[in-house]
Coordinates of C-alpha atoms in Angstrom, one line a residue:
Chain A
X1 CA 87.1 90.0 116.0
X2 CA 86.6 89.3 112.7
X3 CA 88.5 90.1 109.8
X4 CA 88.2 92.9 108.2
X5 CA 89.2 93.6 104.6
X6 CA 89.3 97.2 103.3
X7 CA 87.7 96.4 99.6
X8 CA 91.4 97.3 98.7
X9 CA 93.9 95.3 98.2
X10 CA 93.9 92.9 101.4
X11 CA 93.0 89.2 101.4
X12 CA 94.4 86.1 102.5
X13 CA 95.2 83.4 100.5
X14 CA 96.9 79.7 101.5
X15 CA 99.1 77.5 99.1
X16 CA 96.9 74.3 98.6
X17 CA 93.4 73.3 99.0
X18 CA 91.5 70.3 101.2
X19 CA 88.8 70.1 97.7
X20 CA 88.3 70.5 94.1
X21 CA 85.5 68.9 93.0
X22 CA 81.6 67.8 94.2
X23 CA 80.0 68.0 96.9
X24 CA 81.3 70.7 99.4
X25 CA 80.1 73.2 100.6
X26 CA 80.9 77.2 101.7
X27 CA 80.3 79.0 104.4
X28 CA 81.0 82.1 106.1
X29 CA 79.4 84.9 108.4
X30 CA 79.8 88.4 106.8
X31 CA 79.0 92.4 107.6
X32 CA 79.9 94.3 104.2
X33 CA 80.6 97.9 104.2
X34 CA 79.0 97.9 100.3
X35 CA 75.5 96.7 99.6
X36 CA 76.1 98.1 95.7
X37 CA 80.0 96.4 95.0
X38 CA 80.3 91.9 94.3
X39 CA 82.4 90.2 96.7
X40 CA 83.9 86.9 96.1
X41 CA 83.6 86.3 100.4
X42 CA 85.7 82.9 99.8
X43 CA 87.2 81.2 97.0
X44 CA 88.6 77.6 95.7
X45 CA 90.4 78.4 92.5
X46 CA 93.5 77.6 90.5
X47 CA 96.2 79.9 91.7
X48 CA 97.8 80.6 88.0
X49 CA 94.2 80.8 85.5
X50 CA 93.2 84.1 84.3
X51 CA 89.9 83.6 85.9
X52 CA 88.2 79.7 84.0
X53 CA 88.3 77.6 87.2
X54 CA 86.8 78.4 90.4
X55 CA 84.1 77.8 92.9
X56 CA 83.2 81.1 94.9
X57 CA 81.1 82.2 97.5
X58 CA 80.4 85.9 97.0
X59 CA 77.9 89.1 97.8
X60 CA 76.8 90.3 94.9
X61 CA 76.3 93.6 95.9
X62 CA 75.8 94.7 91.7
X63 CA 73.3 92.4 91.6
X64 CA 69.3 93.9 91.9
X65 CA 68.5 92.3 95.4
X66 CA 71.9 92.2 96.6
X67 CA 71.1 88.1 96.5
X68 CA 74.4 85.2 97.8
X69 CA 75.7 84.0 94.8
X70 CA 78.1 81.3 94.2
X71 CA 79.4 80.5 91.2
X72 CA 80.8 77.1 89.6
X73 CA 83.9 77.2 87.0
X74 CA 85.4 75.1 84.8
X75 CA 84.8 76.7 80.9
X76 CA 80.9 77.3 81.4
X77 CA 79.6 78.3 84.6
X78 CA 76.9 77.7 86.9
X79 CA 76.0 80.6 88.1
X80 CA 72.9 80.9 91.3
X81 CA 71.4 83.6 93.2
X82 CA 69.8 83.4 97.2
X83 CA 66.2 84.7 96.8
X84 CA 66.9 87.1 99.6
X85 CA 69.4 89.9 99.7
X86 CA 71.6 91.3 102.1
X87 CA 71.5 94.4 104.1
X88 CA 74.7 96.2 104.2
X89 CA 76.4 97.6 107.8
X90 CA 75.2 93.3 109.4
X91 CA 76.4 90.4 110.3
X92 CA 75.0 87.9 107.1
X93 CA 75.2 84.2 106.8
X94 CA 76.1 83.5 103.9
X95 CA 76.7 79.3 102.0
X96 CA 76.7 77.7 98.6
X97 CA 76.3 74.1 98.9
X98 CA 77.9 71.9 95.4
X99 CA 75.8 68.7 95.9
X100 CA 77.2 67.5 92.2
X101 CA 77.9 68.9 88.5
X102 CA 74.7 69.2 88.5
X103 CA 73.2 70.8 91.9
X104 CA 73.7 74.1 93.5
X105 CA 72.0 76.5 96.0
X106 CA 72.9 79.4 96.9
X107 CA 72.0 80.6 100.9
X108 CA 71.5 83.7 102.8
X109 CA 70.8 83.1 106.9
X110 CA 69.7 79.7 106.6
X111 CA 67.3 80.4 104.3
X112 CA 65.7 81.6 100.7
X113 CA 67.8 78.8 99.2
X114 CA 68.0 79.4 95.6
X115 CA 68.9 76.8 93.0
X116 CA 71.0 75.5 89.7
X117 CA 71.2 72.4 87.9
X118 CA 73.8 73.9 85.0
X119 CA 76.4 71.3 83.7
X120 CA 80.1 72.7 85.2
X121 CA 82.2 69.5 85.2
X122 CA 84.7 69.6 87.8
X123 CA 88.6 70.4 87.5
X124 CA 91.0 69.4 89.5
X125 CA 92.9 72.1 88.7
X126 CA 92.1 74.1 92.0
X127 CA 94.8 74.9 94.5
X128 CA 94.2 77.6 97.0
X129 CA 92.0 78.9 98.9
X130 CA 91.6 82.8 98.7
X131 CA 89.5 84.6 101.5
X132 CA 87.7 87.9 100.9
X133 CA 88.8 87.6 97.3
X134 CA 88.9 85.1 93.8
X135 CA 91.4 83.7 94.9
X136 CA 92.2 83.7 90.7
X137 CA 96.4 84.7 89.3
X138 CA 95.1 88.0 90.5
X139 CA 93.2 88.2 93.1
X140 CA 89.8 90.5 92.7
X141 CA 86.2 91.2 93.4
X142 CA 87.4 92.3 96.7
X143 CA 85.2 91.8 99.9
X144 CA 84.4 95.5 101.4
X145 CA 84.1 94.4 105.3
X146 CA 84.2 92.0 108.1
X147 CA 84.0 87.8 107.4
X148 CA 84.3 85.6 109.7
X149 CA 84.0 81.6 111.0
X150 CA 84.7 80.4 107.6
X151 CA 83.9 76.7 106.6
X152 CA 84.7 74.4 103.6
X153 CA 82.9 71.1 103.9
X154 CA 83.9 68.1 101.2
X155 CA 80.2 67.4 101.7
X156 CA 77.4 68.3 100.4
X157 CA 75.2 69.6 103.2
X158 CA 71.4 69.5 104.5
X159 CA 68.9 72.6 104.1
X160 CA 69.0 71.6 107.6
X161 CA 72.3 72.2 108.9
X162 CA 72.7 75.1 106.4
X163 CA 69.9 76.0 108.6
X164 CA 71.9 75.4 112.1
X165 CA 74.4 77.6 110.8
X166 CA 72.4 80.6 110.3
X167 CA 71.1 80.7 113.8
X168 CA 74.4 80.5 115.8
X169 CA 76.2 76.4 115.9
X170 CA 79.4 76.9 115.2
X171 CA 80.8 74.7 111.8
X172 CA 82.3 72.6 114.2
X173 CA 78.6 71.8 115.2
X174 CA 77.4 70.8 111.5
X175 CA 79.0 67.3 110.4
X176 CA 82.4 68.7 111.0
X177 CA 84.3 64.9 110.1
X178 CA 83.5 66.1 107.1
X179 CA 84.4 70.5 107.7
X180 CA 88.2 70.0 106.5
X181 CA 89.2 74.0 106.1
X182 CA 87.2 76.3 109.2
X183 CA 88.7 79.5 109.9
X184 CA 87.3 81.4 112.5
X185 CA 89.1 84.6 112.2
X186 CA 88.7 85.7 115.6
X187 CA 92.0 88.1 115.4
X188 CA 94.3 85.2 114.5
X189 CA 93.8 83.5 110.8
X190 CA 94.3 79.8 110.8
X191 CA 93.2 76.6 109.3
X192 CA 91.8 75.1 113.1
X193 CA 91.3 72.3 111.1
X194 CA 93.5 71.2 108.2
X195 CA 96.7 72.6 109.3
X196 CA 97.3 75.3 106.2
X197 CA 99.2 78.4 106.6
X198 CA 96.9 81.7 105.2
X199 CA 99.3 84.8 103.2
X200 CA 98.4 87.8 103.8
X201 CA 98.4 90.3 101.3
X202 CA 97.6 93.9 102.8
X203 CA 97.4 94.6 105.8
X204 CA 93.5 93.6 106.8
X205 CA 92.1 94.7 110.2
X206 CA 90.3 93.0 112.9
X207 CA 86.9 94.5 114.4
X208 CA 84.4 93.0 116.4
X209 CA 83.0 89.3 115.3
X210 CA 79.5 88.0 114.3
X211 CA 78.0 85.8 117.2
X212 CA 79.2 82.6 117.8
X213 CA 77.7 78.9 119.0
X214 CA 81.3 77.7 119.8
X215 CA 81.7 73.2 120.8
X216 CA 82.6 72.8 124.2
X217 CA 83.2 71.1 127.2
X218 CA 81.4 70.4 130.1
X219 CA 82.9 71.4 133.7
X220 CA 81.9 69.0 136.0
X221 CA 83.0 69.9 139.3
X222 CA 83.3 67.6 141.7
X223 CA 81.6 66.6 145.4
X224 CA 84.4 66.7 147.9
X225 CA 84.3 63.4 150.0
X226 CA 85.9 62.5 152.9
X227 CA 89.4 60.2 152.3
X228 CA 89.9 57.7 155.0
X229 CA 91.2 58.9 157.8
X230 CA 89.2 62.1 157.5
X231 CA 90.3 64.6 155.6
X232 CA 89.0 65.5 151.9
X233 CA 90.3 64.1 149.6
X234 CA 92.2 66.5 146.8
X235 CA 91.0 66.9 143.8
X236 CA 93.4 68.2 141.5
X237 CA 92.3 70.8 138.6
X238 CA 89.2 71.7 140.7
X239 CA 87.1 70.4 137.8
X240 CA 87.0 66.7 135.6
X241 CA 86.1 67.2 131.4
X242 CA 84.2 64.5 130.1
Chain B
X1 CA 77.6 71.7 149.5
X2 CA 80.5 74.1 152.3
X3 CA 80.5 77.7 152.2
X4 CA 82.6 79.3 149.0
X5 CA 82.8 76.1 147.3
X6 CA 82.6 76.5 143.3
X7 CA 79.1 75.1 141.4
X8 CA 79.3 75.8 138.1
X9 CA 82.3 77.3 136.4
X10 CA 82.0 78.9 132.6
X11 CA 84.7 79.9 130.0
X12 CA 84.1 82.1 127.0
X13 CA 83.6 79.7 124.6
X14 CA 80.7 77.8 126.9
X15 CA 78.9 81.4 125.8
X16 CA 75.7 80.7 123.9
X17 CA 75.0 85.0 123.0
X18 CA 71.9 86.4 123.0
X19 CA 70.5 87.0 119.1
X20 CA 70.9 90.7 120.2
X21 CA 73.2 92.7 121.8
X22 CA 76.4 89.7 122.8
X23 CA 79.3 89.9 123.6
X24 CA 82.0 88.9 120.6
X25 CA 84.7 86.7 121.0
X26 CA 88.1 87.8 121.2
X27 CA 91.4 86.1 121.8
X28 CA 94.6 87.2 124.1
X29 CA 97.8 86.5 122.6
X30 CA 100.5 86.4 124.7
X31 CA 104.5 87.0 123.8
X32 CA 104.5 83.0 122.9
X33 CA 101.1 83.3 120.7
X34 CA 99.3 81.1 122.7
X35 CA 96.1 82.5 122.7
X36 CA 93.2 83.3 126.1
X37 CA 89.9 82.9 124.8
X38 CA 87.7 86.2 125.9
X39 CA 84.2 88.1 125.0
X40 CA 84.6 91.7 124.6
X41 CA 81.9 94.0 125.8
X42 CA 81.7 97.6 124.5
X43 CA 82.4 100.7 126.7
X44 CA 79.1 102.4 124.1
X45 CA 76.8 99.6 124.5
X46 CA 75.4 96.9 127.0
X47 CA 76.0 94.0 125.3
X48 CA 75.4 90.1 127.0
X49 CA 77.0 86.9 127.5
X50 CA 75.0 83.8 128.9
X51 CA 75.7 80.5 129.8
X52 CA 73.4 77.1 131.2
X53 CA 74.7 75.1 133.0
X54 CA 72.5 72.2 136.3
X55 CA 72.7 73.1 139.9
X56 CA 74.9 70.4 142.0
X57 CA 72.9 67.7 144.2
X58 CA 75.2 69.4 147.1
X59 CA 74.3 73.2 146.2
X60 CA 72.5 73.6 150.1
X61 CA 68.6 74.7 149.4
X62 CA 68.2 78.5 149.3
X63 CA 71.9 79.3 150.0
X64 CA 73.2 82.8 148.6
X65 CA 75.9 82.4 146.1
X66 CA 78.0 84.6 144.6
X67 CA 78.6 85.2 141.1
X68 CA 82.9 85.5 140.3
X69 CA 83.9 87.3 137.6
X70 CA 87.4 87.6 136.1
X71 CA 88.3 90.0 133.6
X72 CA 90.8 92.3 132.2
X73 CA 90.6 95.8 130.0
X74 CA 91.9 95.0 125.8
X75 CA 93.9 98.4 126.8
X76 CA 93.0 100.4 129.7
X77 CA 95.2 100.5 132.4
X78 CA 93.3 102.1 135.4
X79 CA 89.2 103.0 135.9
X80 CA 85.7 100.8 136.7
X81 CA 83.8 98.5 135.9
X82 CA 80.2 97.2 136.8
X83 CA 79.4 93.7 136.1
X84 CA 75.6 92.6 135.9
X85 CA 74.3 89.1 136.7
X86 CA 70.8 87.6 136.4
X87 CA 69.6 83.5 137.1
X88 CA 66.1 82.2 135.7
X89 CA 65.5 79.2 136.5
X90 CA 64.5 76.3 133.9
X91 CA 61.5 76.0 135.3
X92 CA 59.2 78.5 133.3
X93 CA 58.2 78.5 129.4
X94 CA 61.3 78.5 127.1
X95 CA 59.9 81.3 125.0
X96 CA 59.0 83.7 127.3
X97 CA 62.1 84.9 129.4
X98 CA 62.5 84.9 133.0
X99 CA 65.3 86.2 134.1
X100 CA 65.5 87.7 137.8
X101 CA 66.6 91.4 138.1
X102 CA 69.8 92.4 137.5
X103 CA 72.3 92.4 140.1
X104 CA 75.8 94.7 140.1
X105 CA 78.7 95.1 141.3
X106 CA 82.0 98.0 140.3
X107 CA 85.8 96.4 140.1
X108 CA 88.4 98.1 140.0
X109 CA 91.0 97.4 137.0
X110 CA 94.2 97.0 137.4
X111 CA 97.5 98.7 136.2
X112 CA 98.5 95.8 133.8
X113 CA 95.5 96.0 131.2
X114 CA 96.5 91.7 131.2
X115 CA 96.1 91.5 134.8
X116 CA 92.4 90.1 135.4
X117 CA 90.5 91.6 138.0
X118 CA 88.0 89.0 139.9
X119 CA 84.8 90.4 140.9
X120 CA 82.1 89.4 143.2
X121 CA 78.7 89.5 142.4
X122 CA 76.5 88.3 146.0
X123 CA 73.2 86.9 145.1
X124 CA 71.2 85.3 147.8
X125 CA 68.9 82.7 147.3
X126 CA 65.8 84.7 146.0
X127 CA 67.7 87.7 144.2
X128 CA 69.1 84.2 142.0
X129 CA 65.2 83.2 141.1
X130 CA 65.3 80.6 144.0
X131 CA 67.1 77.8 142.2
X132 CA 67.2 75.0 143.2
X133 CA 69.4 71.9 143.5
X134 CA 69.0 69.8 140.6
X135 CA 67.0 72.2 138.5
X136 CA 68.9 74.1 135.0
X137 CA 69.7 77.9 135.1
X138 CA 70.9 80.7 132.8
X139 CA 73.0 82.7 134.1
X140 CA 72.6 86.8 132.0
X141 CA 76.2 88.2 132.5
X142 CA 76.1 92.2 131.2
X143 CA 78.3 94.6 131.0
X144 CA 76.5 97.7 132.5
X145 CA 78.4 100.5 130.7
X146 CA 75.9 103.5 131.5
X147 CA 75.8 103.0 135.1
X148 CA 77.1 105.5 136.3
X149 CA 80.7 104.6 138.0
X150 CA 81.7 102.5 134.5
X151 CA 83.9 104.5 133.0
X152 CA 86.5 102.7 130.9
X153 CA 86.0 103.6 127.7
X154 CA 87.3 101.2 126.0
X155 CA 86.4 97.2 125.4
X156 CA 86.6 95.2 128.5
X157 CA 87.3 91.2 128.5
X158 CA 85.5 88.5 129.7
X159 CA 88.0 85.3 131.3
X160 CA 85.9 83.4 133.0
X161 CA 83.0 83.4 135.8
X162 CA 82.8 80.7 139.0
X163 CA 79.6 80.8 140.2
X164 CA 80.4 79.8 144.3
X165 CA 78.0 79.3 146.7
X166 CA 78.3 81.5 149.7

């Protein structure tokens, strides 16, 4: 069950952020109800700023071609769009990779990579994460549609790693040592990686989740072997997790 | 392997979802906030979950198997669900779907929506694509919502799947 935002008065924010500068990667699945409005799917922003400092991952429906857009802003703005766009009512994977203050990229469905090299310096003022909104002082550019499997890494994922995410692998499967925020959004709204609390505004609802492949432990069913005296050995729990 | 012994167990997180018509991950949250991961199957369209494993070395040659689906309803407290199971041996071209024909079984919902029902789908070895010990296989589980028997109008939630030697 993904989280379904109405585009009006519904979003989630944290009270801190584990990343404030590049390198970083932001990714999620989304299923937008609108191909005409620009919607911020995920943001790292400054809660008392009126809009001058942030990183965003956007479904830019108001832009020709409806690309995935990333913006790095701290005074100047580095803006990059994927080279193809999304379709309303379908699940797509969105990703932004910020390798440095002069290198950033936007992807849709693991490809259509757009790049930008505008110099945008880092800011330590970034202090919260927004889901379904640009989490500046007054949350804005709200999402109208579903969001799921939001991950933020403190590293720049490679093109191949972004493709793995778009093929359906959970963020937990892709460079997990750099994954600092992960909200699956399967009904519950939790950062299961960093433990940040996500506070809801409005009452976002739940809807069908996206396709996703989670990491799992193999279950090996042990062979029952005879113990001394001819009685079967007892297997506790019916299986061994390895 | 003796009759009724477990050959494999699959939980919702082990799903390898198809690219379309996939069952969706969900959670059933108890009164203490602890979760049961489940896979939701729609009432309006056939949806699928897929699991892979290797048949244990102690599987008896050509033995029949039982695929036991543990499920509950999202909200319904009566009605029937039709489950299907299909097996594909891992001895064919990975680029070509070669699942054996679907086998089906009906299960009746519990009177409490959160109480699970165990529905057993029986497969001969031939119906299980003639799987043999040591072979990789895929198991495709689906809800056949338009079977004519399935009459629950809301989601049903798969909680586990067990394969036993019959």
